[in-house]
mmCIF file of C-alpha atoms in Angstrom:
data_model
loop_
_atom_site.group_PDB
_atom_site.id
_atom_site.type_symbol
_atom_site.label_atom_id
_atom_site.label_comp_id
_atom_site.label_asym_id
_atom_site.label_seq_id
_atom_site.Cartn_x
_atom_site.Cartn_y
_atom_site.Cartn_z
ATOM 1 C CA MET W 24 31.360 -7.780 22.514
ATOM 2 C CA ASN W 25 27.641 -7.406 22.248
ATOM 3 C CA PRO W 26 26.328 -6.447 18.788
ATOM 4 C CA LYS W 27 25.398 -2.830 18.143
ATOM 5 C CA ALA W 28 22.039 -4.093 16.315
ATOM 6 C CA SER W 29 20.003 -7.329 16.365
ATOM 7 C CA ILE W 30 17.979 -8.206 13.390
ATOM 8 C CA ILE W 31 14.983 -10.365 14.132
ATOM 9 C CA LEU W 32 14.410 -12.803 11.127
ATOM 10 C CA LEU W 33 10.993 -14.208 11.368
ATOM 11 C CA THR W 34 10.294 -17.361 9.594
ATOM 12 C CA TYR W 35 7.422 -19.743 9.017
ATOM 13 C CA ASN W 36 7.333 -22.278 5.979
ATOM 14 C CA GLN W 37 9.347 -20.128 3.731
ATOM 15 C CA ALA W 38 12.001 -22.459 2.461
ATOM 16 C CA GLY W 39 11.703 -20.939 -1.034
ATOM 17 C CA SER W 40 12.531 -17.312 0.029
ATOM 18 C CA VAL W 41 14.294 -17.304 3.492
ATOM 19 C CA GLY W 42 17.810 -17.726 1.982
ATOM 20 C CA ARG W 43 17.171 -14.565 -0.144
ATOM 21 C CA ALA W 44 16.063 -12.766 2.997
ATOM 22 C CA MET W 45 19.092 -14.012 4.941
ATOM 23 C CA GLU W 46 21.516 -12.871 2.173
ATOM 24 C CA SER W 47 20.082 -9.462 1.982
ATOM 25 C CA ILE W 48 20.879 -8.992 5.676
ATOM 26 C CA LEU W 49 24.329 -10.610 5.532
ATOM 27 C CA SER W 50 25.199 -8.193 2.682
ATOM 28 C CA GLN W 51 24.987 -5.181 4.903
ATOM 29 C CA HIS W 52 28.079 -2.962 4.825
ATOM 30 C CA CYS W 53 28.277 -1.911 8.380
ATOM 31 C CA SER W 54 31.151 -0.666 10.609
ATOM 32 C CA PHE W 55 29.338 -1.975 13.597
ATOM 33 C CA PRO W 56 28.850 -5.638 14.658
ATOM 34 C CA PHE W 57 25.276 -6.932 14.360
ATOM 35 C CA GLU W 58 23.573 -10.320 14.896
ATOM 36 C CA ILE W 59 20.756 -12.115 12.992
ATOM 37 C CA VAL W 60 18.308 -13.781 15.482
ATOM 38 C CA VAL W 61 16.281 -16.308 13.690
ATOM 39 C CA ALA W 62 12.866 -17.007 15.225
ATOM 40 C CA ASP W 63 11.372 -19.993 13.384
ATOM 41 C CA ASP W 64 7.786 -20.590 14.273
ATOM 42 C CA GLY W 65 7.645 -24.397 13.950
ATOM 43 C CA SER W 66 8.273 -24.568 10.180
ATOM 44 C CA THR W 67 7.695 -27.985 8.606
ATOM 45 C CA ASP W 68 9.040 -27.440 5.050
ATOM 46 C CA GLY W 69 12.871 -27.180 5.582
ATOM 47 C CA THR W 70 12.945 -23.523 6.467
ATOM 48 C CA ARG W 71 14.701 -24.181 9.755
ATOM 49 C CA GLN W 72 17.253 -26.581 8.070
ATOM 50 C CA ILE W 73 18.156 -23.730 5.766
ATOM 51 C CA CYS W 74 18.599 -21.250 8.548
ATOM 52 C CA GLU W 75 20.670 -23.776 10.712
ATOM 53 C CA ASP W 76 23.053 -24.057 7.741
ATOM 54 C CA TYR W 77 23.562 -20.247 7.753
ATOM 55 C CA ALA W 78 24.066 -20.540 11.453
ATOM 56 C CA ARG W 79 26.920 -22.884 10.995
ATOM 57 C CA ARG W 80 28.519 -20.866 8.222
ATOM 58 C CA TYR W 81 28.181 -17.585 10.217
ATOM 59 C CA PRO W 82 28.602 -18.474 13.832
ATOM 60 C CA GLY W 83 29.333 -15.051 15.009
ATOM 61 C CA ILE W 84 26.411 -13.474 13.307
ATOM 62 C CA VAL W 85 23.501 -15.802 12.851
ATOM 63 C CA ARG W 86 21.874 -17.170 15.998
ATOM 64 C CA MET W 87 19.029 -19.653 16.014
ATOM 65 C CA LEU W 88 16.542 -19.577 18.787
ATOM 66 C CA PRO W 89 15.563 -22.957 20.210
ATOM 67 C CA ARG W 90 13.080 -25.110 18.367
ATOM 68 C CA GLU W 91 9.534 -24.707 19.695
ATOM 69 C CA PRO W 92 6.006 -25.688 18.460
ATOM 70 C CA ASN W 93 4.201 -23.130 16.467
ATOM 71 C CA LYS W 94 2.960 -20.250 18.687
ATOM 72 C CA GLY W 95 2.000 -17.420 16.316
ATOM 73 C CA VAL W 96 3.490 -14.213 15.166
ATOM 74 C CA VAL W 97 2.947 -12.322 18.418
ATOM 75 C CA ASP W 98 4.754 -14.656 20.856
ATOM 76 C CA ASN W 99 7.343 -15.582 18.230
ATOM 77 C CA TYR W 100 8.242 -11.972 17.606
ATOM 78 C CA PHE W 101 8.377 -10.713 21.284
ATOM 79 C CA GLY W 102 10.053 -13.886 22.354
ATOM 80 C CA ALA W 103 12.768 -13.072 19.905
ATOM 81 C CA MET W 104 12.827 -9.484 21.192
ATOM 82 C CA LEU W 105 13.694 -10.719 24.613
ATOM 83 C CA ALA W 106 16.520 -12.766 23.244
ATOM 84 C CA CYS W 107 18.110 -10.031 21.312
ATOM 85 C CA ARG W 108 21.374 -8.559 22.646
ATOM 86 C CA GLY W 109 21.798 -5.341 20.429
ATOM 87 C CA GLU W 110 21.262 -1.713 21.452
ATOM 88 C CA TYR W 111 19.012 -1.362 18.308
ATOM 89 C CA ILE W 112 16.514 -3.788 16.718
ATOM 90 C CA ALA W 113 15.334 -4.216 13.161
ATOM 91 C CA ASP W 114 13.482 -7.055 11.508
ATOM 92 C CA CYS W 115 12.829 -9.000 8.364
ATOM 93 C CA ALA W 116 10.227 -11.451 7.322
ATOM 94 C CA GLY W 117 11.328 -14.693 5.794
ATOM 95 C CA ASP W 118 9.728 -13.703 2.506
ATOM 96 C CA ASP W 119 10.968 -10.154 2.374
ATOM 97 C CA VAL W 120 14.416 -8.643 1.587
ATOM 98 C CA TRP W 121 16.468 -5.686 2.739
ATOM 99 C CA SER W 122 17.034 -3.359 -0.344
ATOM 100 C CA ASP W 123 19.863 -1.051 0.555
ATOM 101 C CA SER W 124 23.159 -2.638 1.687
ATOM 102 C CA ARG W 125 24.006 0.548 3.748
ATOM 103 C CA ARG W 126 20.613 1.019 5.485
ATOM 104 C CA LEU W 127 21.772 -0.425 8.792
ATOM 105 C CA GLN W 128 24.756 1.702 8.815
ATOM 106 C CA TYR W 129 22.860 4.906 8.003
ATOM 107 C CA GLN W 130 20.027 4.207 10.448
ATOM 108 C CA ILE W 131 22.419 3.404 13.297
ATOM 109 C CA GLU W 132 24.319 6.697 12.598
ATOM 110 C CA TRP W 133 20.939 8.423 12.748
ATOM 111 C CA LEU W 134 19.906 7.168 16.067
ATOM 112 C CA ASP W 135 23.432 7.599 17.499
ATOM 113 C CA SER W 136 23.171 11.208 16.569
ATOM 114 C CA HIS W 137 19.587 11.856 17.572
ATOM 115 C CA PRO W 138 19.167 10.805 21.224
ATOM 116 C CA GLY W 139 15.639 12.090 21.405
ATOM 117 C CA ASP W 140 14.518 9.710 18.595
ATOM 118 C CA VAL W 141 13.331 6.308 19.627
ATOM 119 C CA ALA W 142 13.228 5.043 16.043
ATOM 120 C CA VAL W 143 14.157 6.009 12.442
ATOM 121 C CA MET W 144 11.938 5.198 9.531
ATOM 122 C CA SER W 145 12.815 4.828 5.754
ATOM 123 C CA ASP W 146 10.886 3.898 2.582
ATOM 124 C CA TRP W 147 10.136 0.447 1.275
ATOM 125 C CA ASP W 148 8.817 -1.331 -1.852
ATOM 126 C CA ILE W 149 5.524 -3.254 -1.907
ATOM 127 C CA VAL W 150 5.982 -6.249 -4.298
ATOM 128 C CA THR W 151 2.857 -7.934 -5.658
ATOM 129 C CA ASP W 152 3.103 -10.605 -8.326
ATOM 130 C CA GLY W 153 6.588 -9.452 -9.068
ATOM 131 C CA VAL W 154 5.597 -5.816 -9.546
ATOM 132 C CA ALA W 155 7.196 -3.308 -7.063
ATOM 133 C CA ILE W 156 5.569 -0.085 -5.990
ATOM 134 C CA SER W 157 7.591 2.296 -3.793
ATOM 135 C CA SER W 158 6.085 3.830 -0.670
ATOM 136 C CA ALA W 159 7.778 7.078 -1.656
ATOM 137 C CA ASN W 160 5.548 7.207 -4.681
ATOM 138 C CA ALA W 161 2.301 6.324 -2.836
ATOM 139 C CA ALA W 162 0.302 9.275 -1.571
ATOM 140 C CA LYS W 163 -1.100 7.293 1.384
ATOM 141 C CA TYR W 164 2.298 6.879 2.840
ATOM 142 C CA GLU W 165 3.388 10.506 2.497
ATOM 143 C CA CYS W 166 2.371 11.295 6.063
ATOM 144 C CA TRP W 167 5.219 9.181 7.458
ATOM 145 C CA ARG W 168 7.948 10.376 5.207
ATOM 146 C CA ARG W 169 9.229 13.032 7.642
ATOM 147 C CA ASN W 170 10.360 13.447 11.211
ATOM 148 C CA ILE W 171 7.290 12.834 13.538
ATOM 149 C CA ARG W 172 6.826 13.639 17.200
ATOM 150 C CA GLY W 173 6.167 10.496 19.325
ATOM 151 C CA PRO W 174 2.564 11.272 20.392
ATOM 152 C CA GLU W 175 1.596 12.278 16.880
ATOM 153 C CA MET W 176 3.054 8.873 15.728
ATOM 154 C CA THR W 177 0.826 7.019 18.182
ATOM 155 C CA ALA W 178 -2.246 8.909 17.098
ATOM 156 C CA SER W 179 -1.319 8.476 13.466
ATOM 157 C CA VAL W 180 -0.931 4.769 13.316
ATOM 158 C CA LEU W 181 -4.182 4.222 15.372
ATOM 159 C CA GLY W 182 -6.042 6.526 12.944
ATOM 160 C CA CYS W 183 -4.744 4.947 9.749
ATOM 161 C CA ARG W 184 -7.002 2.684 7.677
ATOM 162 C CA SER W 185 -5.362 1.485 4.429
ATOM 163 C CA ALA W 186 -1.728 2.204 5.139
ATOM 164 C CA PHE W 187 0.683 1.564 7.901
ATOM 165 C CA PRO W 188 4.451 2.364 8.230
ATOM 166 C CA LEU W 189 6.424 -0.763 7.529
ATOM 167 C CA LEU W 190 8.173 -2.036 10.667
ATOM 168 C CA SER W 191 10.967 -3.868 8.690
ATOM 169 C CA ALA W 192 11.943 -0.541 7.175
ATOM 170 C CA MET W 193 12.611 0.972 10.658
ATOM 171 C CA LEU W 194 15.419 0.752 13.260
ATOM 172 C CA PHE W 195 14.346 1.314 16.878
ATOM 173 C CA ARG W 196 15.935 1.331 20.371
ATOM 174 C CA HIS W 197 15.852 -1.935 22.318
ATOM 175 C CA ALA W 198 15.892 -0.784 25.906
ATOM 176 C CA PRO W 199 12.566 0.990 25.881
ATOM 177 C CA VAL W 200 10.761 -2.004 24.366
ATOM 178 C CA ILE W 201 12.352 -4.280 26.982
ATOM 179 C CA ASP W 202 11.124 -1.943 29.618
ATOM 180 C CA MET W 203 7.587 -1.992 28.430
ATOM 181 C CA LEU W 204 7.544 -5.778 28.046
ATOM 182 C CA HIS W 205 8.521 -5.949 31.735
ATOM 183 C CA ASP W 206 6.470 -3.129 33.093
ATOM 184 C CA ASN W 207 3.309 -3.381 31.034
ATOM 185 C CA PRO W 208 3.437 -6.393 28.650
ATOM 186 C CA SER W 209 -0.317 -6.250 27.877
ATOM 187 C CA ALA W 210 0.201 -2.931 25.987
ATOM 188 C CA LEU W 211 2.421 -4.792 23.485
ATOM 189 C CA ARG W 212 1.911 -8.527 23.576
ATOM 190 C CA ARG W 213 -1.549 -9.873 23.263
ATOM 191 C CA LYS W 214 -2.263 -12.949 21.151
ATOM 192 C CA GLU W 215 -5.862 -11.669 20.647
ATOM 193 C CA TRP W 216 -4.595 -8.780 18.681
ATOM 194 C CA GLY W 217 -2.909 -11.165 16.050
ATOM 195 C CA CYS W 218 -0.137 -8.564 15.154
ATOM 196 C CA GLU W 219 3.134 -7.243 16.571
ATOM 197 C CA ASP W 220 3.763 -4.146 14.545
ATOM 198 C CA LEU W 221 0.802 -1.818 15.367
ATOM 199 C CA PRO W 222 1.055 -2.138 19.202
ATOM 200 C CA LEU W 223 4.808 -1.752 18.953
ATOM 201 C CA VAL W 224 4.905 1.291 16.896
ATOM 202 C CA ALA W 225 2.153 2.907 18.962
ATOM 203 C CA ALA W 226 3.993 2.079 22.115
ATOM 204 C CA LEU W 227 7.322 3.479 20.820
ATOM 205 C CA GLY W 228 5.495 6.791 20.130
ATOM 206 C CA GLN W 229 4.998 7.168 23.937
ATOM 207 C CA LYS W 230 8.807 6.810 24.357
ATOM 208 C CA GLY W 231 10.398 9.276 21.806
ATOM 209 C CA ASP W 232 10.178 10.789 18.356
ATOM 210 C CA PHE W 233 10.624 9.138 15.002
ATOM 211 C CA GLY W 234 13.329 10.333 12.541
ATOM 212 C CA TYR W 235 13.145 9.715 8.783
ATOM 213 C CA LEU W 236 15.910 8.774 6.246
ATOM 214 C CA PRO W 237 14.978 8.876 2.502
ATOM 215 C CA LEU W 238 16.304 5.586 1.386
ATOM 216 C CA THR W 239 14.601 2.341 0.385
ATOM 217 C CA ALA W 240 15.267 0.021 3.213
ATOM 218 C CA SER W 241 13.032 -3.142 2.492
ATOM 219 C CA ALA W 242 10.954 -4.795 -0.087
ATOM 220 C CA TYR W 243 7.724 -6.179 1.413
ATOM 221 C CA THR W 244 6.000 -9.208 -0.405
ATOM 222 C CA ALA W 245 2.281 -8.686 -0.398
ATOM 223 C CA ASP W 246 -0.314 -11.459 -1.073
ATOM 224 C CA ASN W 247 -2.428 -11.112 -4.138
ATOM 225 C CA GLN W 248 -5.776 -11.174 -2.182
ATOM 226 C CA GLU W 249 -8.833 -12.629 -3.787
ATOM 227 C CA GLY W 250 -12.106 -10.844 -3.827
ATOM 228 C CA ILE W 251 -14.349 -10.975 -0.709
ATOM 229 C CA SER W 252 -16.917 -12.954 -2.684
ATOM 230 C CA ASN W 253 -14.690 -16.015 -2.123
ATOM 231 C CA ASN W 254 -16.162 -17.435 1.086
ATOM 232 C CA ARG W 255 -12.972 -19.002 2.417
ATOM 233 C CA ARG W 256 -10.983 -15.869 1.702
ATOM 234 C CA ALA W 257 -13.712 -13.622 3.350
ATOM 235 C CA GLY W 258 -13.609 -15.647 6.489
ATOM 236 C CA HIS W 259 -9.821 -15.467 6.675
ATOM 237 C CA LEU W 260 -9.949 -11.725 6.137
ATOM 238 C CA PHE W 261 -12.671 -11.248 8.768
ATOM 239 C CA ASP W 262 -10.675 -13.026 11.460
ATOM 240 C CA PHE W 263 -7.448 -11.132 10.632
ATOM 241 C CA TYR W 264 -9.082 -7.760 10.532
ATOM 242 C CA ALA W 265 -11.360 -8.373 13.598
ATOM 243 C CA LYS W 266 -8.160 -8.728 15.613
ATOM 244 C CA ALA W 267 -6.708 -5.662 14.212
ATOM 245 C CA ALA W 268 -9.879 -3.793 15.017
ATOM 246 C CA ARG W 269 -9.791 -5.186 18.554
ATOM 247 C CA CYS W 270 -6.108 -3.911 18.813
ATOM 248 C CA VAL W 271 -6.926 -0.330 17.674
ATOM 249 C CA THR W 272 -10.155 -0.294 20.007
ATOM 250 C CA ASP W 273 -8.002 -1.388 23.107
ATOM 251 C CA LEU W 274 -5.035 0.802 22.234
ATOM 252 C CA SER W 275 -7.095 4.009 21.576
ATOM 253 C CA ALA W 276 -8.523 3.442 25.099
ATOM 254 C CA LEU W 277 -5.195 2.831 26.702
ATOM 255 C CA TYR W 278 -3.558 5.830 25.209
ATOM 256 C CA ARG W 279 -6.711 7.948 25.488
ATOM 257 C CA ILE W 280 -6.821 8.718 21.705
ATOM 258 C CA GLU W 281 -10.119 10.166 20.657
ATOM 259 C CA ASN W 282 -10.178 12.150 17.478
ATOM 260 C CA ALA W 283 -11.851 12.314 14.176
ATOM 261 C CA GLU W 284 -9.201 10.153 12.505
ATOM 262 C CA THR W 285 -9.392 7.364 14.882
ATOM 263 C CA ASP W 286 -13.188 7.372 14.901
ATOM 264 C CA MET W 287 -13.281 7.233 11.084
ATOM 265 C CA ALA W 288 -10.646 4.406 11.101
ATOM 266 C CA ILE W 289 -12.574 2.289 13.566
ATOM 267 C CA ARG W 290 -15.847 2.960 11.820
ATOM 268 C CA GLY W 291 -14.294 2.013 8.514
ATOM 269 C CA ARG W 292 -12.979 -1.275 10.099
ATOM 270 C CA LEU W 293 -16.438 -2.130 11.435
ATOM 271 C CA LEU W 294 -18.046 -1.516 8.012
ATOM 272 C CA TYR W 295 -15.331 -3.712 6.346
ATOM 273 C CA LEU W 296 -16.016 -6.431 8.756
ATOM 274 C CA SER W 297 -19.749 -6.189 8.155
ATOM 275 C CA SER W 298 -19.226 -6.775 4.508
ATOM 276 C CA LEU W 299 -16.994 -9.706 5.077
ATOM 277 C CA LEU W 300 -19.401 -11.243 7.553
ATOM 278 C CA LEU W 301 -22.155 -11.103 4.691
ATOM 279 C CA HIS W 302 -19.973 -13.342 2.603
ATOM 280 C CA ASP W 303 -18.911 -15.942 5.161
ATOM 281 C CA PHE W 304 -21.340 -15.881 8.029
ATOM 282 C CA THR W 305 -20.947 -17.717 11.268
ATOM 283 C CA ARG W 306 -22.584 -16.975 14.748
ATOM 284 C CA GLU W 307 -19.178 -16.780 16.296
ATOM 285 C CA ARG W 308 -18.096 -14.011 13.902
ATOM 286 C CA LEU W 309 -21.335 -12.206 14.440
ATOM 287 C CA GLN W 310 -20.630 -12.151 18.106
ATOM 288 C CA VAL W 311 -17.169 -10.841 17.573
ATOM 289 C CA LEU W 312 -18.510 -7.963 15.514
ATOM 290 C CA ARG W 313 -21.243 -7.293 18.111
ATOM 291 C CA ASN W 314 -18.631 -7.170 20.853
ATOM 292 C CA LEU W 315 -16.610 -4.624 18.856
ATOM 293 C CA CYS W 316 -19.639 -2.498 18.183
ATOM 294 C CA ARG W 317 -20.419 -2.564 21.933
ATOM 295 C CA ASP W 318 -16.893 -1.325 22.853
ATOM 296 C CA ASN W 319 -17.183 1.354 20.088
ATOM 297 C CA SER W 320 -20.736 2.322 20.679
ATOM 298 C CA ARG W 321 -20.211 6.002 19.928
ATOM 299 C CA ARG W 322 -18.313 5.172 16.706
ATOM 300 C CA ALA W 323 -20.385 2.409 15.369
ATOM 301 C CA GLY W 324 -23.250 4.371 13.881
ATOM 302 C CA THR W 325 -26.810 3.501 12.722
ATOM 303 C CA LYS W 326 -25.848 1.759 9.648
ATOM 304 C CA ILE W 327 -23.756 -0.772 11.256
ATOM 305 C CA ARG W 328 -26.390 -1.446 14.026
ATOM 306 C CA ILE W 329 -29.024 -2.146 11.290
ATOM 307 C CA TYR W 330 -26.596 -4.440 9.581
ATOM 308 C CA LEU W 331 -26.153 -6.374 12.731
ATOM 309 C CA ILE W 332 -29.859 -6.756 13.196
ATOM 310 C CA LEU W 333 -30.477 -8.047 9.579
ATOM 311 C CA SER W 334 -27.354 -10.336 9.740
ATOM 312 C CA ALA W 335 -28.609 -12.274 12.668
ATOM 313 C CA SER W 336 -31.210 -14.018 10.351
ATOM 314 C CA ALA W 337 -30.970 -15.906 7.171
ATOM 315 C CA PRO W 338 -33.889 -13.770 5.641
ATOM 316 C CA GLY W 339 -31.995 -10.645 6.656
ATOM 317 C CA ARG W 340 -28.711 -11.825 5.201
ATOM 318 C CA TYR W 341 -30.501 -12.742 1.969
ATOM 319 C CA ILE W 342 -32.063 -9.207 1.780
ATOM 320 C CA LEU W 343 -28.617 -7.595 2.290
ATOM 321 C CA ARG W 344 -27.067 -9.697 -0.485
ATOM 322 C CA LYS W 345 -29.901 -8.891 -2.796
ATOM 323 C CA LEU W 346 -29.753 -5.079 -2.094
ATOM 324 C CA LYS W 347 -25.991 -4.992 -2.147
ATOM 325 C CA SER W 348 -26.298 -2.244 0.296
ATOM 326 C CA SER W 349 -24.610 0.976 -0.949
ATOM 327 C CA PHE W 350 -22.964 1.707 2.386
ATOM 328 C CA LEU W 351 -20.952 -1.542 2.120
ATOM 329 C CA LYS W 352 -19.733 -1.086 -1.541
ATOM 330 C CA GLY W 353 -16.125 -0.044 -2.007
ATOM 331 C CA ILE W 354 -14.967 -0.619 1.477
ATOM 332 C CA ARG W 355 -11.399 -1.922 1.325
ATOM 333 C CA PHE W 356 -8.198 -2.126 3.297
#
């Protein structure tokens, strides 16, 4: 019998936390059969061995995907998606946990009884340095704590800046994703985007509506990010958010989303990248930003164009650092 749901457990060098993540999924009280599909991305710290032990102890539930070299989150995630057998899909990162032992049951019941919904969302906790903040108590997540029509969801996630609905707090239908991966994989699976959640949620919005269940489904572990004045951290953040900006740029064109929210979101991303570039400049990153501004010429604005001109030379960058230009201050994601 095929499982009713498949849970993708993504792991990479998380030996200290993956057991907790696995136990939180195994503790689900569910009247339907489910499987845990472990997609380990070439861990070197013993993470895979821990997961293999669970696969031996729970042979009918935990399934290890074959060992492969590290391939990045995009290929790791969608490779696991293609290997799943369940009607529904959920996921969990190796350093996160599922919070409610009945979430899978309740979310499956929702989708079973709402055939027009392609996914159902719930709330989550964001844990930073051991302190948890609930998405239910954060105003920036309020827009997703309700039932949402599919096209509105696509526009909403492409127009967001400092918040995003957590994928591991959702349950969604497997079949439409498989269809999209076969028919138009470039709308979902591009390594240059560096992420799996944004293109997936945007694409699901083209296939159906999103329901909402008011329960805390997951606890997401967030990094305690350093300030952008740290050069190594600024460069890392630039590379990450440049990929996200490319993803939003490409998807807004693909789905023909042009509105004030998307314009502001992309402009804000470009401003943030401009500030990061000031702290860790390379010619390669400057060209990445130039390409993004070229493809968003209407959205970029005069301030960013002036910034790009000054950033091209050492004296210009010196001037910008001295002035601490007001249009860059306070830009955060």
